[in-house]
């Protein structure tokens, strides 16, 4: 009998995560019975796996094994990576992209889908979601989940230590061939791109956001006026990304 394997995917917002999840589905991985884009849910919404103790996290993995779940994604927080890495049943993976490009993509996606009321990057940076905050990668991998809390050199150190616990780190810019090593040979035709989505066009039309619709059809990518400031605010993330590319 083949040993049980649970692929645990740390999903980073707008870093090709939906593609990875659809690729898992295309290759027969079984997701939690109730889920949001791979994130296990209960009657209250996504289960906060990132708040679980080591013991509760192990019990959750036991439940996955008992019910035949083979793929779990966590997007809204970071679980105890040490516990996951020590469990022989778990294959811990993530996918990362250039942090500045990710941030710009995140802004444009939220702007056109009206997920955010912000119309510029200064406003966007002041929002309370972790994926809109500076140093997003460093926050996730150091498990510093509160956007109002500062990110320090020590968080950067913890993030580097935690990422080395992963079995597979995919750099989006270099392609997805490493997913083949998981036995995922079937391709997925789902790419969660910002532009070219007919549902986004219909959505903006329904909302009567005609100027934004015209911008969307023209694929107008809004960029920060002062990218140097954005880079300064994400200095640890830039170093973190370079660290991973050089592994």
PDB file of C-alpha atoms in Angstrom:
ATOM      1  CA  UNK A   1       0.000   0.000   0.000  1.00  0.00           C
ATOM      2  CA  UNK A   2       1.283   3.439  -0.941  1.00  0.00           C
ATOM      3  CA  UNK A   3       2.214   5.617   2.028  1.00  0.00           C
ATOM      4  CA  UNK A   4      -0.134   8.480   2.778  1.00  0.00           C
ATOM      5  CA  UNK A   5       1.024  11.908   1.571  1.00  0.00           C
ATOM      6  CA  UNK A   6      -0.525  15.271   2.382  1.00  0.00           C
ATOM      7  CA  UNK A   7       0.670  18.106   0.159  1.00  0.00           C
ATOM      8  CA  UNK A   8       0.509  21.278   2.247  1.00  0.00           C
ATOM      9  CA  UNK A   9       0.669  24.404   0.118  1.00  0.00           C
ATOM     10  CA  UNK A  10       1.480  27.786   1.637  1.00  0.00           C
ATOM     11  CA  UNK A  11      -0.432  29.973  -0.786  1.00  0.00           C
ATOM     12  CA  UNK A  12       0.946  33.467  -1.291  1.00  0.00           C
ATOM     13  CA  UNK A  13      -1.590  35.964  -2.630  1.00  0.00           C
ATOM     14  CA  UNK A  14      -1.042  36.713  -6.357  1.00  0.00           C
ATOM     15  CA  UNK A  15       1.994  34.455  -6.685  1.00  0.00           C
ATOM     16  CA  UNK A  16       0.548  31.795  -9.028  1.00  0.00           C
ATOM     17  CA  UNK A  17      -1.120  30.023  -6.118  1.00  0.00           C
ATOM     18  CA  UNK A  18      -4.442  29.350  -7.836  1.00  0.00           C
ATOM     19  CA  UNK A  19      -2.581  27.701 -10.689  1.00  0.00           C
ATOM     20  CA  UNK A  20      -0.850  25.345  -8.227  1.00  0.00           C
ATOM     21  CA  UNK A  21      -4.189  24.467  -6.615  1.00  0.00           C
ATOM     22  CA  UNK A  22      -5.852  23.764  -9.967  1.00  0.00           C
ATOM     23  CA  UNK A  23      -2.844  21.708 -10.991  1.00  0.00           C
ATOM     24  CA  UNK A  24      -3.279  19.615  -7.837  1.00  0.00           C
ATOM     25  CA  UNK A  25      -6.948  19.060  -8.653  1.00  0.00           C
ATOM     26  CA  UNK A  26      -6.127  18.150 -12.255  1.00  0.00           C
ATOM     27  CA  UNK A  27      -3.839  15.417 -10.950  1.00  0.00           C
ATOM     28  CA  UNK A  28      -6.318  13.809  -8.604  1.00  0.00           C
ATOM     29  CA  UNK A  29      -5.413  15.336  -5.251  1.00  0.00           C
ATOM     30  CA  UNK A  30      -8.351  15.354  -2.846  1.00  0.00           C
ATOM     31  CA  UNK A  31      -9.222  18.635  -1.157  1.00  0.00           C
ATOM     32  CA  UNK A  32     -11.040  19.194   2.118  1.00  0.00           C
ATOM     33  CA  UNK A  33     -14.772  18.528   1.595  1.00  0.00           C
ATOM     34  CA  UNK A  34     -15.613  22.191   2.184  1.00  0.00           C
ATOM     35  CA  UNK A  35     -12.912  24.580   1.006  1.00  0.00           C
ATOM     36  CA  UNK A  36     -12.230  27.989  -0.478  1.00  0.00           C
ATOM     37  CA  UNK A  37      -9.607  27.646  -3.189  1.00  0.00           C
ATOM     38  CA  UNK A  38      -8.064  24.736  -1.288  1.00  0.00           C
ATOM     39  CA  UNK A  39      -8.297  26.353   2.158  1.00  0.00           C
ATOM     40  CA  UNK A  40     -10.222  24.000   4.510  1.00  0.00           C
ATOM     41  CA  UNK A  41     -13.457  25.526   5.802  1.00  0.00           C
ATOM     42  CA  UNK A  42     -16.100  24.850   8.398  1.00  0.00           C
ATOM     43  CA  UNK A  43     -19.438  26.568   9.040  1.00  0.00           C
ATOM     44  CA  UNK A  44     -17.590  29.739  10.067  1.00  0.00           C
ATOM     45  CA  UNK A  45     -15.419  30.002   6.962  1.00  0.00           C
ATOM     46  CA  UNK A  46     -11.713  29.165   6.519  1.00  0.00           C
ATOM     47  CA  UNK A  47     -10.386  27.105   9.416  1.00  0.00           C
ATOM     48  CA  UNK A  48      -7.628  29.155  11.134  1.00  0.00           C
ATOM     49  CA  UNK A  49      -4.965  26.469  10.883  1.00  0.00           C
ATOM     50  CA  UNK A  50      -2.331  29.125  11.569  1.00  0.00           C
ATOM     51  CA  UNK A  51      -3.674  29.495  15.102  1.00  0.00           C
ATOM     52  CA  UNK A  52      -3.492  25.798  15.932  1.00  0.00           C
ATOM     53  CA  UNK A  53      -1.086  24.379  18.479  1.00  0.00           C
ATOM     54  CA  UNK A  54       1.316  21.654  17.392  1.00  0.00           C
ATOM     55  CA  UNK A  55      -0.973  19.013  18.897  1.00  0.00           C
ATOM     56  CA  UNK A  56      -4.097  20.341  17.185  1.00  0.00           C
ATOM     57  CA  UNK A  57      -2.269  20.622  13.881  1.00  0.00           C
ATOM     58  CA  UNK A  58      -1.213  16.973  14.121  1.00  0.00           C
ATOM     59  CA  UNK A  59      -4.811  15.992  14.908  1.00  0.00           C
ATOM     60  CA  UNK A  60      -5.922  17.901  11.828  1.00  0.00           C
ATOM     61  CA  UNK A  61      -3.429  15.953   9.709  1.00  0.00           C
ATOM     62  CA  UNK A  62      -4.788  12.753  11.263  1.00  0.00           C
ATOM     63  CA  UNK A  63      -8.284  13.810  10.175  1.00  0.00           C
ATOM     64  CA  UNK A  64      -7.046  14.472   6.650  1.00  0.00           C
ATOM     65  CA  UNK A  65      -5.521  11.002   6.494  1.00  0.00           C
ATOM     66  CA  UNK A  66      -8.671   9.348   7.851  1.00  0.00           C
ATOM     67  CA  UNK A  67     -10.894  11.145   5.327  1.00  0.00           C
ATOM     68  CA  UNK A  68      -8.573  10.773   2.342  1.00  0.00           C
ATOM     69  CA  UNK A  69      -7.689  14.467   1.975  1.00  0.00           C
ATOM     70  CA  UNK A  70      -4.348  14.781   0.160  1.00  0.00           C
ATOM     71  CA  UNK A  71      -4.051  18.531  -0.441  1.00  0.00           C
ATOM     72  CA  UNK A  72      -4.403  21.510   1.894  1.00  0.00           C
ATOM     73  CA  UNK A  73      -3.766  25.188   1.155  1.00  0.00           C
ATOM     74  CA  UNK A  74      -3.303  27.962   3.690  1.00  0.00           C
ATOM     75  CA  UNK A  75      -3.565  31.498   2.354  1.00  0.00           C
ATOM     76  CA  UNK A  76      -4.730  33.751   5.168  1.00  0.00           C
ATOM     77  CA  UNK A  77      -2.010  32.870   7.637  1.00  0.00           C
ATOM     78  CA  UNK A  78       0.971  30.603   8.241  1.00  0.00           C
ATOM     79  CA  UNK A  79       0.716  27.422  10.309  1.00  0.00           C
ATOM     80  CA  UNK A  80       3.426  25.989  12.553  1.00  0.00           C
ATOM     81  CA  UNK A  81       5.943  25.067   9.853  1.00  0.00           C
ATOM     82  CA  UNK A  82       8.141  23.139  12.285  1.00  0.00           C
ATOM     83  CA  UNK A  83       5.303  20.765  13.178  1.00  0.00           C
ATOM     84  CA  UNK A  84       4.442  20.267   9.514  1.00  0.00           C
ATOM     85  CA  UNK A  85       8.040  19.638   8.488  1.00  0.00           C
ATOM     86  CA  UNK A  86       8.554  17.043  11.217  1.00  0.00           C
ATOM     87  CA  UNK A  87       5.491  15.043  10.161  1.00  0.00           C
ATOM     88  CA  UNK A  88       6.628  12.428   7.605  1.00  0.00           C
ATOM     89  CA  UNK A  89       3.188  12.439   6.008  1.00  0.00           C
ATOM     90  CA  UNK A  90       3.431  16.096   4.979  1.00  0.00           C
ATOM     91  CA  UNK A  91       5.047  17.481   1.834  1.00  0.00           C
ATOM     92  CA  UNK A  92       5.396  21.211   2.438  1.00  0.00           C
ATOM     93  CA  UNK A  93       5.456  23.388  -0.684  1.00  0.00           C
ATOM     94  CA  UNK A  94       5.080  27.028  -1.698  1.00  0.00           C
ATOM     95  CA  UNK A  95       5.321  29.213  -4.794  1.00  0.00           C
ATOM     96  CA  UNK A  96       6.835  32.688  -4.753  1.00  0.00           C
ATOM     97  CA  UNK A  97       7.371  35.499  -7.260  1.00  0.00           C
ATOM     98  CA  UNK A  98       9.186  38.834  -7.330  1.00  0.00           C
ATOM     99  CA  UNK A  99       7.702  40.689  -4.337  1.00  0.00           C
ATOM    100  CA  UNK A 100       7.301  44.067  -6.038  1.00  0.00           C
ATOM    101  CA  UNK A 101       5.613  42.531  -9.081  1.00  0.00           C
ATOM    102  CA  UNK A 102       3.391  40.539  -6.729  1.00  0.00           C
ATOM    103  CA  UNK A 103       2.385  43.680  -4.854  1.00  0.00           C
ATOM    104  CA  UNK A 104       1.583  45.587  -8.046  1.00  0.00           C
ATOM    105  CA  UNK A 105      -0.409  42.628  -9.358  1.00  0.00           C
ATOM    106  CA  UNK A 106      -2.285  42.411  -6.062  1.00  0.00           C
ATOM    107  CA  UNK A 107      -3.224  46.099  -6.217  1.00  0.00           C
ATOM    108  CA  UNK A 108      -4.478  45.847  -9.790  1.00  0.00           C
ATOM    109  CA  UNK A 109      -6.448  42.693  -9.109  1.00  0.00           C
ATOM    110  CA  UNK A 110      -8.165  44.250  -6.097  1.00  0.00           C
ATOM    111  CA  UNK A 111      -8.675  47.533  -7.961  1.00  0.00           C
ATOM    112  CA  UNK A 112     -10.492  45.968 -10.909  1.00  0.00           C
ATOM    113  CA  UNK A 113     -12.479  43.440  -8.886  1.00  0.00           C
ATOM    114  CA  UNK A 114     -13.408  46.154  -6.356  1.00  0.00           C
ATOM    115  CA  UNK A 115     -11.997  44.127  -3.474  1.00  0.00           C
ATOM    116  CA  UNK A 116     -10.439  47.345  -2.254  1.00  0.00           C
ATOM    117  CA  UNK A 117     -11.700  50.912  -2.000  1.00  0.00           C
ATOM    118  CA  UNK A 118      -8.163  52.204  -2.452  1.00  0.00           C
ATOM    119  CA  UNK A 119      -7.423  54.050  -5.667  1.00  0.00           C
ATOM    120  CA  UNK A 120      -3.704  54.493  -5.069  1.00  0.00           C
ATOM    121  CA  UNK A 121      -0.830  52.688  -3.412  1.00  0.00           C
ATOM    122  CA  UNK A 122      -0.604  55.023  -0.442  1.00  0.00           C
ATOM    123  CA  UNK A 123      -4.164  54.134   0.549  1.00  0.00           C
ATOM    124  CA  UNK A 124      -3.614  50.471  -0.266  1.00  0.00           C
ATOM    125  CA  UNK A 125      -0.642  50.185   2.070  1.00  0.00           C
ATOM    126  CA  UNK A 126      -2.802  51.432   4.926  1.00  0.00           C
ATOM    127  CA  UNK A 127      -5.330  48.614   4.608  1.00  0.00           C
ATOM    128  CA  UNK A 128      -5.452  45.934   7.273  1.00  0.00           C
ATOM    129  CA  UNK A 129      -5.092  42.802   5.127  1.00  0.00           C
ATOM    130  CA  UNK A 130      -1.798  40.986   5.526  1.00  0.00           C
ATOM    131  CA  UNK A 131      -1.320  40.629   1.761  1.00  0.00           C
ATOM    132  CA  UNK A 132      -1.545  44.401   1.236  1.00  0.00           C
ATOM    133  CA  UNK A 133       0.972  45.172   3.972  1.00  0.00           C
ATOM    134  CA  UNK A 134       4.693  45.764   3.420  1.00  0.00           C
ATOM    135  CA  UNK A 135       7.049  42.805   3.863  1.00  0.00           C
ATOM    136  CA  UNK A 136       4.254  40.311   3.109  1.00  0.00           C
ATOM    137  CA  UNK A 137       6.571  37.334   2.520  1.00  0.00           C
ATOM    138  CA  UNK A 138       8.605  38.030   5.633  1.00  0.00           C
ATOM    139  CA  UNK A 139       5.409  38.341   7.675  1.00  0.00           C
ATOM    140  CA  UNK A 140       4.043  35.034   6.409  1.00  0.00           C
ATOM    141  CA  UNK A 141       7.180  32.957   6.837  1.00  0.00           C
ATOM    142  CA  UNK A 142       8.021  34.465  10.222  1.00  0.00           C
ATOM    143  CA  UNK A 143       4.349  34.059  11.243  1.00  0.00           C
ATOM    144  CA  UNK A 144       4.059  37.753  12.083  1.00  0.00           C
ATOM    145  CA  UNK A 145       0.382  38.005  11.185  1.00  0.00           C
ATOM    146  CA  UNK A 146      -0.510  41.478  12.437  1.00  0.00           C
ATOM    147  CA  UNK A 147       0.033  44.144   9.735  1.00  0.00           C
ATOM    148  CA  UNK A 148       0.282  46.905  12.330  1.00  0.00           C
ATOM    149  CA  UNK A 149       3.255  45.177  13.986  1.00  0.00           C
ATOM    150  CA  UNK A 150       6.708  46.088  12.631  1.00  0.00           C
ATOM    151  CA  UNK A 151       8.864  43.635  10.713  1.00  0.00           C
ATOM    152  CA  UNK A 152      12.358  43.390  12.121  1.00  0.00           C
ATOM    153  CA  UNK A 153      15.687  41.817  11.252  1.00  0.00           C
ATOM    154  CA  UNK A 154      14.762  38.971  13.593  1.00  0.00           C
ATOM    155  CA  UNK A 155      11.560  38.281  11.633  1.00  0.00           C
ATOM    156  CA  UNK A 156      13.670  38.134   8.471  1.00  0.00           C
ATOM    157  CA  UNK A 157      15.975  35.611  10.162  1.00  0.00           C
ATOM    158  CA  UNK A 158      13.007  33.472  11.269  1.00  0.00           C
ATOM    159  CA  UNK A 159      11.492  33.634   7.777  1.00  0.00           C
ATOM    160  CA  UNK A 160      14.705  32.278   6.237  1.00  0.00           C
ATOM    161  CA  UNK A 161      14.873  29.498   8.825  1.00  0.00           C
ATOM    162  CA  UNK A 162      11.254  28.505   8.210  1.00  0.00           C
ATOM    163  CA  UNK A 163      11.445  28.502   4.425  1.00  0.00           C
ATOM    164  CA  UNK A 164      14.296  26.001   4.631  1.00  0.00           C
ATOM    165  CA  UNK A 165      11.840  23.565   6.248  1.00  0.00           C
ATOM    166  CA  UNK A 166       9.952  23.329   2.951  1.00  0.00           C
ATOM    167  CA  UNK A 167      10.249  20.297   0.687  1.00  0.00           C
ATOM    168  CA  UNK A 168       9.685  22.300  -2.480  1.00  0.00           C
ATOM    169  CA  UNK A 169      10.018  26.027  -3.195  1.00  0.00           C
ATOM    170  CA  UNK A 170       8.835  27.097  -6.636  1.00  0.00           C
ATOM    171  CA  UNK A 171       9.999  30.365  -8.157  1.00  0.00           C
ATOM    172  CA  UNK A 172       7.129  31.421 -10.433  1.00  0.00           C
ATOM    173  CA  UNK A 173       9.370  33.272 -12.884  1.00  0.00           C
ATOM    174  CA  UNK A 174      11.372  30.110 -13.649  1.00  0.00           C
ATOM    175  CA  UNK A 175       8.341  27.966 -14.429  1.00  0.00           C
ATOM    176  CA  UNK A 176       6.321  25.190 -12.834  1.00  0.00           C
ATOM    177  CA  UNK A 177       8.298  22.138 -13.936  1.00  0.00           C
ATOM    178  CA  UNK A 178       9.111  21.242 -10.331  1.00  0.00           C
ATOM    179  CA  UNK A 179       5.456  20.301  -9.855  1.00  0.00           C
ATOM    180  CA  UNK A 180       6.108  17.295 -12.099  1.00  0.00           C
ATOM    181  CA  UNK A 181       8.197  15.863  -9.258  1.00  0.00           C
ATOM    182  CA  UNK A 182       5.018  15.594  -7.184  1.00  0.00           C
ATOM    183  CA  UNK A 183       3.578  13.314  -9.860  1.00  0.00           C
ATOM    184  CA  UNK A 184       1.456  16.153 -11.203  1.00  0.00           C
ATOM    185  CA  UNK A 185       2.000  15.471 -14.876  1.00  0.00           C
ATOM    186  CA  UNK A 186      -1.409  16.737 -16.008  1.00  0.00           C
ATOM    187  CA  UNK A 187      -1.444  20.410 -16.895  1.00  0.00           C
ATOM    188  CA  UNK A 188      -4.016  22.887 -15.602  1.00  0.00           C
ATOM    189  CA  UNK A 189      -5.570  25.416 -17.942  1.00  0.00           C
ATOM    190  CA  UNK A 190      -6.406  27.793 -15.097  1.00  0.00           C
ATOM    191  CA  UNK A 191      -4.291  30.896 -14.707  1.00  0.00           C
ATOM    192  CA  UNK A 192      -5.626  33.526 -12.318  1.00  0.00           C
ATOM    193  CA  UNK A 193      -4.367  36.520 -14.275  1.00  0.00           C
ATOM    194  CA  UNK A 194      -5.548  40.063 -13.660  1.00  0.00           C
ATOM    195  CA  UNK A 195      -6.473  40.892 -17.252  1.00  0.00           C
ATOM    196  CA  UNK A 196      -8.369  38.989 -19.926  1.00  0.00           C
ATOM    197  CA  UNK A 197     -11.073  37.564 -17.663  1.00  0.00           C
ATOM    198  CA  UNK A 198     -14.505  37.898 -19.236  1.00  0.00           C
ATOM    199  CA  UNK A 199     -16.100  37.531 -15.819  1.00  0.00           C
ATOM    200  CA  UNK A 200     -14.267  40.651 -14.686  1.00  0.00           C
ATOM    201  CA  UNK A 201     -15.647  42.513 -17.700  1.00  0.00           C
ATOM    202  CA  UNK A 202     -19.188  41.392 -16.899  1.00  0.00           C
ATOM    203  CA  UNK A 203     -18.662  42.233 -13.237  1.00  0.00           C
ATOM    204  CA  UNK A 204     -17.546  45.800 -13.944  1.00  0.00           C
ATOM    205  CA  UNK A 205     -20.372  46.225 -16.438  1.00  0.00           C
ATOM    206  CA  UNK A 206     -22.907  45.050 -13.872  1.00  0.00           C
ATOM    207  CA  UNK A 207     -21.453  47.464 -11.293  1.00  0.00           C
ATOM    208  CA  UNK A 208     -21.682  50.304 -13.843  1.00  0.00           C
ATOM    209  CA  UNK A 209     -17.988  51.070 -13.393  1.00  0.00           C
ATOM    210  CA  UNK A 210     -17.557  52.137 -17.010  1.00  0.00           C
ATOM    211  CA  UNK A 211     -14.260  54.027 -16.731  1.00  0.00           C
ATOM    212  CA  UNK A 212     -12.699  51.173 -14.817  1.00  0.00           C
ATOM    213  CA  UNK A 213     -14.117  48.782 -17.417  1.00  0.00           C
ATOM    214  CA  UNK A 214     -12.447  50.747 -20.224  1.00  0.00           C
ATOM    215  CA  UNK A 215      -9.169  50.648 -18.301  1.00  0.00           C
ATOM    216  CA  UNK A 216      -9.550  46.910 -17.796  1.00  0.00           C
ATOM    217  CA  UNK A 217     -10.221  46.206 -21.475  1.00  0.00           C
ATOM    218  CA  UNK A 218      -7.152  48.291 -22.334  1.00  0.00           C
ATOM    219  CA  UNK A 219      -5.173  46.311 -19.713  1.00  0.00           C
ATOM    220  CA  UNK A 220      -4.067  49.472 -17.915  1.00  0.00           C
ATOM    221  CA  UNK A 221      -1.707  48.338 -15.168  1.00  0.00           C
ATOM    222  CA  UNK A 222      -1.571  50.893 -12.382  1.00  0.00           C
ATOM    223  CA  UNK A 223       1.914  51.258 -10.977  1.00  0.00           C
ATOM    224  CA  UNK A 224       3.118  53.153  -7.920  1.00  0.00           C
ATOM    225  CA  UNK A 225       4.280  56.690  -8.617  1.00  0.00           C
ATOM    226  CA  UNK A 226       7.305  56.171  -6.411  1.00  0.00           C
ATOM    227  CA  UNK A 227       8.491  52.596  -6.811  1.00  0.00           C
ATOM    228  CA  UNK A 228      11.637  53.351  -4.821  1.00  0.00           C
ATOM    229  CA  UNK A 229       9.467  53.916  -1.749  1.00  0.00           C
ATOM    230  CA  UNK A 230       7.661  50.608  -2.333  1.00  0.00           C
ATOM    231  CA  UNK A 231      11.004  48.854  -2.616  1.00  0.00           C
ATOM    232  CA  UNK A 232      12.250  50.497   0.578  1.00  0.00           C
ATOM    233  CA  UNK A 233       9.133  49.367   2.436  1.00  0.00           C
ATOM    234  CA  UNK A 234       9.770  45.815   1.238  1.00  0.00           C
ATOM    235  CA  UNK A 235      13.524  45.582   1.699  1.00  0.00           C
ATOM    236  CA  UNK A 236      13.339  42.300   3.636  1.00  0.00           C
ATOM    237  CA  UNK A 237      11.034  40.721   1.056  1.00  0.00           C
ATOM    238  CA  UNK A 238      13.426  41.662  -1.740  1.00  0.00           C
ATOM    239  CA  UNK A 239      16.320  40.108   0.193  1.00  0.00           C
ATOM    240  CA  UNK A 240      14.166  37.062   0.967  1.00  0.00           C
ATOM    241  CA  UNK A 241      13.320  36.555  -2.701  1.00  0.00           C
ATOM    242  CA  UNK A 242      16.979  36.897  -3.687  1.00  0.00           C
ATOM    243  CA  UNK A 243      17.891  34.401  -0.955  1.00  0.00           C
ATOM    244  CA  UNK A 244      15.486  31.844  -2.426  1.00  0.00           C
ATOM    245  CA  UNK A 245      16.653  32.392  -5.982  1.00  0.00           C
ATOM    246  CA  UNK A 246      20.216  31.692  -4.889  1.00  0.00           C
ATOM    247  CA  UNK A 247      19.451  28.463  -3.016  1.00  0.00           C
TER     248      UNK A 247
END
